[in-house]
Short mmCIF file of C-alpha atoms and ligand atoms in Angstrom, two decimals:
data_model
loop_
_atom_site.label_atom_id
_atom_site.label_comp_id
_atom_site.label_asym_id
_atom_site.label_seq_id
_atom_site.Cartn_x
_atom_site.Cartn_y
_atom_site.Cartn_z
CA MET G 1198 -10.31 -8.15 19.00
CA SER G 1199 -10.05 -11.41 17.09
CA HIS G 1200 -10.99 -11.41 13.42
CA ALA G 1201 -14.21 -13.40 13.41
CA GLN G 1202 -14.50 -13.42 9.62
CA PRO G 1203 -11.45 -14.54 7.64
CA ARG G 1204 -10.99 -12.44 4.48
CA PRO G 1205 -9.39 -14.52 1.73
CA LEU G 1206 -7.76 -12.71 -1.19
CA THR G 1207 -6.31 -13.72 -4.54
CA VAL G 1208 -3.64 -11.36 -5.89
CA SER G 1209 -2.55 -11.21 -9.53
CA ALA G 1210 0.09 -9.18 -11.33
CA ARG G 1211 -1.48 -6.04 -12.84
CA GLY G 1212 1.38 -3.98 -14.28
CA PRO G 1213 3.37 -1.02 -12.99
CA LEU G 1214 2.62 0.88 -9.80
CA ARG G 1215 2.47 4.66 -10.06
CA GLY G 1216 1.50 7.49 -7.75
CA THR G 1217 2.00 8.83 -4.26
CA VAL G 1218 1.21 7.11 -1.00
CA ARG G 1219 1.10 8.61 2.46
CA VAL G 1220 1.84 5.88 4.96
CA PRO G 1221 -0.04 5.79 8.28
CA GLY G 1222 1.48 6.99 11.54
CA ASP G 1223 4.32 5.00 13.02
CA LYS G 1224 3.02 2.16 15.19
CA SER G 1225 5.74 2.36 17.85
CA ILE G 1226 5.36 6.13 18.21
CA SER G 1227 1.56 5.89 18.22
CA HIS G 1228 1.52 3.42 21.15
CA ARG G 1229 3.95 5.56 23.10
CA SER G 1230 2.05 8.80 22.35
CA LEU G 1231 -1.09 7.39 23.96
CA MET G 1232 0.76 5.90 26.92
CA PHE G 1233 2.87 8.95 27.76
CA ALA G 1234 -0.02 11.39 27.20
CA SER G 1235 -2.09 9.25 29.58
CA LEU G 1236 0.59 9.79 32.23
CA ALA G 1237 0.89 13.56 31.75
CA VAL G 1238 -1.27 15.95 33.74
CA GLY G 1239 -3.34 18.06 31.32
CA GLU G 1240 -4.36 17.74 27.67
CA SER G 1241 -2.08 16.34 24.99
CA ARG G 1242 -3.01 16.39 21.29
CA ILE G 1243 -1.89 13.69 18.89
CA GLU G 1244 -2.03 14.18 15.12
CA GLY G 1245 -1.42 11.37 12.65
CA LEU G 1246 -2.03 8.57 15.15
CA LEU G 1247 -2.10 5.12 13.54
CA GLU G 1248 -5.69 3.96 13.96
CA GLY G 1249 -4.88 0.26 13.65
CA GLU G 1250 -6.20 -2.40 16.01
CA ASP G 1251 -2.93 -2.70 17.96
CA VAL G 1252 -2.90 0.99 18.82
CA LEU G 1253 -6.63 0.98 19.59
CA ALA G 1254 -5.92 -1.80 22.11
CA THR G 1255 -3.47 0.55 23.85
CA ALA G 1256 -6.07 3.36 23.83
CA ALA G 1257 -8.71 1.07 25.36
CA ALA G 1258 -6.29 -0.09 28.07
CA MET G 1259 -5.26 3.44 29.00
CA ARG G 1260 -8.96 4.43 29.22
CA ALA G 1261 -9.58 1.39 31.44
CA MET G 1262 -6.83 2.72 33.73
CA GLY G 1263 -8.32 6.19 34.02
CA ALA G 1264 -7.12 8.32 31.07
CA GLN G 1265 -9.64 10.28 29.01
CA ILE G 1266 -8.94 9.65 25.35
CA GLU G 1267 -11.08 11.00 22.52
CA ARG G 1268 -10.76 11.26 18.77
CA GLY G 1269 -12.06 14.53 17.34
CA ASP G 1270 -13.86 14.76 13.99
CA ASP G 1271 -10.68 16.48 12.78
CA GLY G 1272 -8.79 13.19 13.31
CA VAL G 1273 -6.83 14.68 16.21
CA TRP G 1274 -6.72 12.61 19.39
CA ARG G 1275 -7.03 14.46 22.71
CA VAL G 1276 -5.77 12.79 25.86
CA HIS G 1277 -6.22 13.92 29.47
CA GLY G 1278 -3.72 12.01 31.56
CA VAL G 1279 -3.88 10.86 35.15
CA GLY G 1280 -0.27 11.68 36.08
CA VAL G 1281 2.58 9.25 36.78
CA GLY G 1282 1.46 7.18 39.77
CA GLY G 1283 -2.20 7.89 39.04
CA LEU G 1284 -3.24 4.85 37.01
CA LEU G 1285 -6.48 3.31 38.28
CA GLN G 1286 -7.29 -0.33 38.84
CA PRO G 1287 -8.88 -1.62 35.58
CA ALA G 1288 -12.29 -3.20 36.18
CA GLN G 1289 -11.72 -5.97 33.63
CA ALA G 1290 -8.94 -7.87 31.94
CA LEU G 1291 -7.01 -5.74 29.42
CA ASP G 1292 -7.54 -7.20 25.93
CA MET G 1293 -4.30 -6.69 24.04
CA GLY G 1294 -5.57 -8.34 20.84
CA ASN G 1295 -2.54 -9.12 18.67
CA SER G 1296 -0.27 -6.46 20.15
CA GLY G 1297 3.02 -7.44 21.78
CA THR G 1298 4.06 -3.79 22.11
CA SER G 1299 0.90 -2.87 24.06
CA THR G 1300 1.33 -5.88 26.33
CA ARG G 1301 5.00 -5.52 27.18
CA LEU G 1302 5.01 -1.75 27.64
CA LEU G 1303 1.82 -1.73 29.71
CA MET G 1304 3.13 -4.53 31.91
CA GLY G 1305 5.99 -2.12 32.69
CA LEU G 1306 3.60 0.68 33.60
CA VAL G 1307 1.43 -1.51 35.84
CA ALA G 1308 4.53 -2.98 37.56
CA SER G 1309 5.22 0.23 39.51
CA HIS G 1310 1.62 1.31 40.19
CA ALA G 1311 -0.57 0.26 43.13
CA ILE G 1312 -2.87 -1.73 40.86
CA SER G 1313 -3.13 -5.17 39.36
CA ALA G 1314 -4.09 -6.01 35.80
CA THR G 1315 -4.80 -9.17 33.86
CA PHE G 1316 -3.56 -9.22 30.26
CA VAL G 1317 -5.26 -11.36 27.63
CA GLY G 1318 -4.77 -11.56 23.86
CA ASP G 1319 -5.50 -13.48 20.68
CA ALA G 1320 -4.05 -16.91 19.85
CA SER G 1321 -0.90 -15.42 18.30
CA LEU G 1322 -0.15 -13.10 21.23
CA SER G 1323 -0.92 -15.87 23.72
CA SER G 1324 1.89 -17.94 22.26
CA ARG G 1325 4.56 -15.21 22.55
CA PRO G 1326 7.21 -15.18 25.29
CA MET G 1327 6.65 -12.70 28.11
CA GLY G 1328 9.43 -14.08 30.34
CA ARG G 1329 11.75 -11.40 28.90
CA VAL G 1330 9.69 -8.68 30.65
CA ILE G 1331 8.55 -10.77 33.63
CA GLU G 1332 12.20 -11.20 34.69
CA PRO G 1333 13.25 -7.52 35.03
CA LEU G 1334 9.84 -6.36 36.27
CA GLY G 1335 9.97 -9.09 38.93
CA LYS G 1336 13.35 -7.71 40.02
CA MET G 1337 11.69 -4.33 40.45
CA GLY G 1338 9.19 -5.96 42.82
CA ALA G 1339 6.15 -6.66 40.63
CA ASP G 1340 4.37 -9.92 41.31
CA ILE G 1341 3.56 -11.58 38.00
CA THR G 1342 1.59 -14.79 37.56
CA ALA G 1343 1.75 -16.07 33.99
CA SER G 1344 0.38 -19.05 32.10
CA PRO G 1345 2.82 -21.96 31.58
CA GLY G 1346 5.92 -20.94 29.62
CA GLY G 1347 5.61 -17.29 30.70
CA LYS G 1348 2.68 -16.66 28.33
CA LEU G 1349 -0.63 -14.79 28.36
CA PRO G 1350 -3.10 -14.73 30.08
CA LEU G 1351 -1.07 -13.27 32.90
CA MET G 1352 -1.59 -11.00 35.87
CA VAL G 1353 0.70 -8.20 37.04
CA ARG G 1354 0.43 -6.89 40.61
CA GLY G 1355 2.40 -3.67 40.85
CA LEU G 1356 4.57 -2.65 43.80
CA VAL G 1357 4.73 0.89 45.22
CA PRO G 1358 7.39 1.97 45.69
CA ALA G 1359 9.05 -0.31 43.16
CA VAL G 1360 12.79 -0.96 43.35
CA PRO G 1361 15.09 0.74 40.81
CA ILE G 1362 17.35 -1.72 38.98
CA GLU G 1363 20.26 -1.71 36.59
CA TYR G 1364 19.38 -4.15 33.84
CA THR G 1365 21.45 -5.37 30.90
CA LEU G 1366 19.21 -6.46 28.03
CA PRO G 1367 19.81 -10.14 27.21
CA VAL G 1368 17.97 -9.76 23.87
CA ALA G 1369 17.98 -6.79 21.49
CA SER G 1370 14.43 -5.67 22.23
CA ALA G 1371 13.00 -2.16 22.36
CA GLN G 1372 9.92 -3.58 24.04
CA VAL G 1373 11.91 -5.00 26.96
CA LYS G 1374 13.98 -1.80 27.23
CA SER G 1375 10.80 0.29 27.20
CA ALA G 1376 8.99 -1.92 29.75
CA VAL G 1377 11.80 -1.33 32.27
CA LEU G 1378 12.03 2.41 31.51
CA LEU G 1379 8.26 2.81 31.88
CA ALA G 1380 8.32 0.95 35.19
CA GLY G 1381 11.12 3.36 36.15
CA LEU G 1382 8.84 6.38 35.62
CA ASN G 1383 7.05 5.73 38.93
CA THR G 1384 10.02 4.20 40.76
CA PRO G 1385 11.94 6.48 43.15
CA GLY G 1386 15.64 6.70 42.20
CA ILE G 1387 17.41 5.87 38.97
CA THR G 1388 16.39 2.91 36.84
CA CYS G 1389 19.01 2.00 34.31
CA VAL G 1390 18.95 -0.15 31.17
CA ILE G 1391 22.17 -1.21 29.44
CA GLU G 1392 21.64 -1.92 25.78
CA PRO G 1393 24.58 -3.77 24.15
CA VAL G 1394 22.95 -3.61 20.68
CA PRO G 1395 20.99 -0.47 19.76
CA THR G 1396 17.25 -0.88 19.21
CA ARG G 1397 14.58 1.67 18.29
CA ASP G 1398 14.89 4.65 20.61
CA HIS G 1399 11.42 6.21 20.45
CA SER G 1400 10.79 5.76 24.19
CA GLU G 1401 13.94 7.68 25.09
CA ARG G 1402 13.29 10.52 22.62
CA MET G 1403 9.63 10.89 23.52
CA LEU G 1404 10.05 10.63 27.29
CA ARG G 1405 12.61 13.43 27.09
CA GLY G 1406 10.08 15.46 25.08
CA PHE G 1407 7.45 14.84 27.78
CA GLY G 1408 9.86 16.27 30.37
CA ALA G 1409 11.22 13.11 32.02
CA GLU G 1410 14.81 13.17 33.27
CA ILE G 1411 16.43 10.62 31.02
CA THR G 1412 20.07 10.36 30.02
CA VAL G 1413 21.77 8.22 27.40
CA GLU G 1414 25.49 7.49 27.59
CA GLU G 1415 27.39 5.68 24.84
CA LEU G 1416 30.03 3.39 26.36
CA PRO G 1417 32.06 0.53 24.85
CA GLN G 1418 29.67 -2.02 26.40
CA GLY G 1419 26.71 -0.26 24.79
CA LYS G 1420 24.20 2.46 25.59
CA ILE G 1421 23.33 3.17 29.20
CA ILE G 1422 19.89 4.67 29.53
CA SER G 1423 18.95 6.08 32.94
CA ILE G 1424 15.58 7.43 33.99
CA SER G 1425 14.84 9.27 37.25
CA GLY G 1426 11.63 8.56 39.08
CA GLU G 1427 9.24 9.59 40.19
CA ALA G 1428 8.86 11.51 36.96
CA GLU G 1429 6.44 14.28 36.09
CA LEU G 1430 5.29 14.32 32.49
CA LYS G 1431 4.00 17.47 30.81
CA PRO G 1432 1.32 17.30 28.12
CA GLN G 1433 2.56 17.57 24.53
CA GLN G 1434 1.42 18.33 20.99
CA ILE G 1435 2.52 15.32 19.00
CA VAL G 1436 2.71 14.83 15.24
CA VAL G 1437 3.29 11.15 14.51
CA PRO G 1438 5.54 10.62 11.46
CA GLY G 1439 4.78 7.93 8.87
CA ASP G 1440 5.72 4.34 9.66
CA PRO G 1441 8.90 3.14 7.90
CA SER G 1442 7.75 -0.47 8.39
CA SER G 1443 4.54 0.25 6.44
CA ALA G 1444 6.55 2.17 3.83
CA GLY G 1445 8.69 -0.95 3.34
CA PHE G 1446 5.89 -2.75 1.49
CA TRP G 1447 5.74 0.02 -1.13
CA MET G 1448 9.54 0.27 -1.39
CA VAL G 1449 9.71 -3.39 -2.33
CA ALA G 1450 6.58 -3.29 -4.50
CA ALA G 1451 8.01 -0.47 -6.64
CA SER G 1452 11.43 -2.14 -6.76
CA ILE G 1453 10.14 -5.49 -8.06
CA VAL G 1454 7.26 -4.56 -10.39
CA PRO G 1455 8.74 -3.46 -13.76
CA GLY G 1456 7.91 0.09 -14.83
CA SER G 1457 6.95 1.26 -11.33
CA GLU G 1458 7.72 4.63 -9.79
CA ILE G 1459 6.14 5.73 -6.52
CA GLN G 1460 6.55 8.52 -4.03
CA ILE G 1461 6.11 7.57 -0.38
CA ALA G 1462 5.40 10.70 1.62
CA ASN G 1463 6.25 11.41 5.26
CA VAL G 1464 8.46 8.43 6.17
CA CYS G 1465 10.20 8.41 9.57
CA LEU G 1466 13.92 7.87 8.96
CA ASN G 1467 15.01 7.39 12.57
CA PRO G 1468 18.38 5.60 12.13
CA THR G 1469 17.26 2.76 14.42
CA ARG G 1470 14.53 1.97 11.83
CA THR G 1471 16.22 2.24 8.42
CA GLY G 1472 17.82 -1.21 8.04
CA LEU G 1473 15.50 -2.18 5.18
CA ILE G 1474 16.49 0.88 3.14
CA THR G 1475 20.17 0.04 3.69
CA ALA G 1476 19.66 -3.61 2.67
CA LEU G 1477 17.58 -2.73 -0.40
CA ARG G 1478 20.18 -0.19 -1.54
CA MET G 1479 22.88 -2.86 -1.15
CA MET G 1480 20.73 -4.99 -3.49
CA GLY G 1481 20.65 -2.19 -6.08
CA ALA G 1482 17.27 -0.61 -5.27
CA ASP G 1483 16.66 2.92 -6.55
CA ILE G 1484 15.46 4.82 -3.47
CA THR G 1485 15.98 8.55 -3.15
CA GLU G 1486 15.10 10.86 -0.28
CA ALA G 1487 13.50 14.26 -0.84
CA ASP G 1488 12.53 17.11 1.49
CA VAL G 1489 14.38 15.72 4.52
CA ARG G 1490 12.93 17.48 7.60
CA GLU G 1491 12.30 17.21 11.34
CA VAL G 1492 8.84 16.19 12.59
CA GLY G 1493 8.24 15.72 16.31
CA GLY G 1494 11.93 15.12 17.07
CA GLU G 1495 12.31 12.58 14.25
CA THR G 1496 13.89 12.88 10.80
CA VAL G 1497 11.27 12.48 8.11
CA ALA G 1498 11.54 12.47 4.31
CA ASP G 1499 9.57 11.70 1.18
CA LEU G 1500 10.99 8.73 -0.70
CA VAL G 1501 10.95 8.14 -4.44
CA VAL G 1502 11.33 4.49 -5.42
CA ARG G 1503 11.73 3.27 -9.00
CA HIS G 1504 11.85 -0.26 -10.34
CA ALA G 1505 15.42 -1.58 -10.45
CA PRO G 1506 17.08 -4.92 -11.04
CA LEU G 1507 18.02 -6.38 -7.65
CA LYS G 1508 20.97 -8.62 -6.85
CA ALA G 1509 21.33 -11.07 -3.99
CA ILE G 1510 23.25 -10.07 -0.86
CA GLU G 1511 24.30 -11.47 2.45
CA VAL G 1512 22.11 -9.41 4.75
CA PRO G 1513 24.42 -8.06 7.48
CA ALA G 1514 23.29 -9.50 10.83
CA GLU G 1515 23.98 -6.18 12.53
CA LEU G 1516 21.10 -4.65 10.55
CA ALA G 1517 18.62 -7.01 12.27
CA PRO G 1518 17.40 -4.72 15.08
CA SER G 1519 16.86 -1.82 12.67
CA MET G 1520 14.75 -3.91 10.26
CA ILE G 1521 13.36 -6.64 12.49
CA ASP G 1522 9.76 -6.19 11.29
CA GLU G 1523 10.85 -5.83 7.67
CA TYR G 1524 12.38 -9.28 7.04
CA PRO G 1525 9.18 -10.72 5.54
CA ILE G 1526 9.08 -8.03 2.85
CA LEU G 1527 12.86 -8.15 2.38
CA PHE G 1528 12.47 -11.89 1.67
CA VAL G 1529 10.02 -10.99 -1.11
CA ALA G 1530 12.61 -8.61 -2.61
CA ALA G 1531 15.19 -11.41 -2.34
CA ALA G 1532 12.86 -13.77 -4.23
CA MET G 1533 13.05 -11.35 -7.22
CA ALA G 1534 16.81 -10.71 -7.04
CA GLU G 1535 19.53 -12.29 -9.12
CA GLY G 1536 21.25 -14.96 -7.03
CA ARG G 1537 20.82 -16.40 -3.56
CA THR G 1538 20.22 -14.02 -0.66
CA VAL G 1539 21.22 -15.21 2.78
CA ALA G 1540 19.81 -13.55 5.91
CA ARG G 1541 21.11 -14.89 9.20
CA GLY G 1542 21.43 -13.60 12.77
CA ALA G 1543 17.70 -12.93 12.93
CA HIS G 1544 16.65 -15.37 15.71
CA GLU G 1545 14.13 -12.86 17.02
CA LEU G 1546 11.95 -13.54 13.97
CA ARG G 1547 11.01 -16.83 15.61
CA VAL G 1548 9.11 -15.00 18.41
CA LYS G 1549 7.19 -12.35 16.47
CA GLU G 1550 3.42 -12.48 15.82
CA LEU G 1551 4.35 -15.96 14.69
CA ASP G 1552 7.57 -17.74 13.74
CA ARG G 1553 8.27 -15.53 10.72
CA ILE G 1554 11.19 -17.65 9.49
CA ALA G 1555 9.03 -20.78 9.19
CA ALA G 1556 5.98 -18.83 8.01
CA MET G 1557 7.82 -16.96 5.24
CA ARG G 1558 9.59 -20.12 4.18
CA ALA G 1559 6.23 -21.87 3.79
CA ALA G 1560 4.66 -18.85 2.09
CA LEU G 1561 7.50 -18.41 -0.43
CA GLU G 1562 7.65 -22.14 -1.16
CA ALA G 1563 3.89 -22.04 -1.81
CA ALA G 1564 4.60 -19.29 -4.36
CA GLY G 1565 7.24 -21.47 -6.06
CA VAL G 1566 10.35 -19.88 -4.51
CA ALA G 1567 13.19 -22.15 -3.38
CA THR G 1568 14.43 -21.45 0.17
CA GLU G 1569 16.65 -22.95 2.83
CA GLU G 1570 15.77 -22.51 6.48
CA PHE G 1571 18.34 -21.92 9.22
CA GLU G 1572 17.73 -21.64 12.92
CA ASP G 1573 18.43 -17.89 12.66
CA GLY G 1574 17.30 -16.99 9.17
CA LEU G 1575 16.56 -17.94 5.59
CA ALA G 1576 18.31 -18.28 2.25
CA ILE G 1577 16.24 -17.44 -0.81
CA GLN G 1578 16.89 -18.26 -4.44
CA GLY G 1579 15.95 -15.24 -6.51
CA SER G 1580 14.22 -15.25 -9.91
CA GLY G 1581 16.69 -12.78 -11.42
CA GLY G 1582 13.88 -10.31 -12.03
CA GLY G 1583 11.51 -12.70 -13.84
CA ALA G 1584 8.03 -13.32 -12.46
CA LEU G 1585 7.71 -15.63 -9.45
CA PRO G 1586 5.89 -18.86 -10.35
CA GLY G 1587 3.02 -18.09 -7.90
CA GLY G 1588 -0.12 -20.19 -8.03
CA GLY G 1589 0.02 -21.34 -4.42
CA SER G 1590 -2.03 -20.73 -1.36
CA VAL G 1591 -0.58 -18.96 1.70
CA ALA G 1592 -1.64 -19.23 5.36
CA THR G 1593 -1.17 -15.96 7.27
CA LEU G 1594 -1.98 -17.40 10.73
CA LEU G 1595 -3.05 -13.99 12.15
CA ASP G 1596 0.16 -12.26 10.99
CA HIS G 1597 -0.43 -8.89 9.32
CA ARG G 1598 3.07 -8.61 7.88
CA ILE G 1599 2.93 -12.06 6.21
CA ALA G 1600 -0.39 -11.04 4.63
CA MET G 1601 0.98 -7.75 3.26
CA SER G 1602 4.31 -9.23 2.14
CA MET G 1603 2.66 -12.03 0.19
CA THR G 1604 0.21 -9.56 -1.38
CA ILE G 1605 3.22 -7.68 -2.74
CA ALA G 1606 4.73 -10.99 -3.94
CA GLY G 1607 1.48 -11.60 -5.83
CA LEU G 1608 2.05 -8.39 -7.83
CA ALA G 1609 5.14 -10.01 -9.37
CA ALA G 1610 3.86 -13.57 -9.82
CA ALA G 1611 3.03 -15.38 -13.09
CA GLN G 1612 0.07 -17.19 -11.49
CA PRO G 1613 -2.20 -15.60 -8.85
CA ILE G 1614 -1.31 -16.13 -5.18
CA THR G 1615 -4.16 -16.91 -2.80
CA ILE G 1616 -3.93 -15.65 0.77
CA ASP G 1617 -6.25 -17.37 3.24
CA ASP G 1618 -6.97 -14.33 5.44
CA VAL G 1619 -5.95 -10.69 4.99
CA ALA G 1620 -8.16 -9.38 7.85
CA PRO G 1621 -5.10 -9.19 10.21
CA VAL G 1622 -3.74 -6.33 8.05
CA ALA G 1623 -6.03 -4.07 10.13
CA THR G 1624 -3.71 -4.50 13.12
CA SER G 1625 -1.10 -2.17 11.61
CA TYR G 1626 -2.29 -0.84 8.22
CA PRO G 1627 -6.08 -0.55 7.84
CA ASP G 1628 -5.85 1.29 4.47
CA PHE G 1629 -3.29 -1.04 2.89
CA PHE G 1630 -5.55 -2.44 0.16
CA GLU G 1631 -7.11 0.94 -0.69
CA THR G 1632 -3.63 2.37 -1.08
CA LEU G 1633 -2.63 -0.53 -3.32
CA SER G 1634 -5.66 0.02 -5.57
CA GLY G 1635 -4.71 3.70 -5.84
CA LEU G 1636 -1.26 2.74 -7.18
CA GLN G 1637 -2.53 0.41 -9.89
CA LEU G 1638 -3.18 2.01 -13.24
C1 S3P I 2898 8.61 -2.55 18.90
C2 S3P I 2898 9.76 -3.28 19.04
C3 S3P I 2898 10.08 -4.47 18.23
C4 S3P I 2898 9.17 -4.59 17.01
C5 S3P I 2898 7.74 -4.30 17.33
C6 S3P I 2898 7.58 -2.89 17.90
C7 S3P I 2898 8.40 -1.37 19.76
O1 S3P I 2898 9.91 -5.63 19.01
O2 S3P I 2898 9.30 -5.89 16.46
O3 S3P I 2898 6.92 -4.41 16.19
O4 S3P I 2898 7.49 -0.55 19.47
O5 S3P I 2898 9.12 -1.22 20.76
P1 S3P I 2898 11.05 -6.19 19.99
O6 S3P I 2898 11.21 -5.24 21.08
O7 S3P I 2898 10.53 -7.51 20.45
O8 S3P I 2898 12.28 -6.31 19.16
#
């Protein structure tokens, strides 16, 4: 699933953005829909699945472990699951491509099944830390052999029955939380995760919807999430709401390009995902919510975003888990604000698809923006609303969000910005460039 052919792109400012976009299905919910449906007995239907490479890697892995997964001509995905405990030994290594979510969550599933699986991925994924899931899954009894530094390629040999644990998350990570909960599905007894800092809660919501016994208690030390195994999951009809992380690119694009006004339809507003909206509003962005409704157990709304002058802020560190994937595009908004924006407390950015602090610093500097790098974040000197100098050349190093963020920066730059490879955008937002063309007059 590596991108054999790099796709370079030069982006120039082309005037206001107008129109309506419908963002693709949420990536986190799409992965979980396929995984949980693959563990239910009977047919689940999934509408609005994100058909990006990361999610397709999850689909291929679940097929390799016995689930029947098909996409109908109507765009609806139909999944016949094998039942919790029923995953089959995959014949070959599971190719996770660029997807950390697929890797970490599936390691959890394999850990408590009587199978072994080898996980491989692209250069970016192979440099990401897996020790954070190896540690708790090892405590549950899985035998995991990783490459040096706890990296991919690695092999997980599951244990049946696995041992239920009580695990306090040392990092704010929904992937680690979910890996342990998913291992808990096929583990007799109660597996418990203590989460001192809240992270996205799609696993909890969806597992409850699939019929698992899962409880969440709010205590002073954080949330205690307990799952009872061995669980039985019932097939579901799922409608995946639009991805707030994908919507973030359009929120910032409309905010920074003078004269813009766009509607972004069908955006998931789960409160564990709305940090970018909060930060942009603190900066003075004009974002309104319309037709707020419930879709598949999540709050969804249409957003209207109009161009507005932005001012620098200190980005509250406590927003980090609810906007962790949105920092690259927030940094672009900061580059257009009046004053110096400081975002700290975001260490986790160092271990994303690549080190996003260093990568965004380099990308913004290439576009003529002055920055200061900290171990846990970035300070950015804004233009005060004037065009960014631009003119530079940006390396995306297999990171989809750097590619999309710097494309949006190019829309507000005096000189074109060249991006070495936008092919990685297909991992999370295959229609990104078509949607952009549709918004340009
Ligand atoms: C995700 C959790 C986050 C996020 C990733 C998707 C998930 O990662 O960055 O894109 O679906 O659980 P961490 O768990 O590492 O914070």
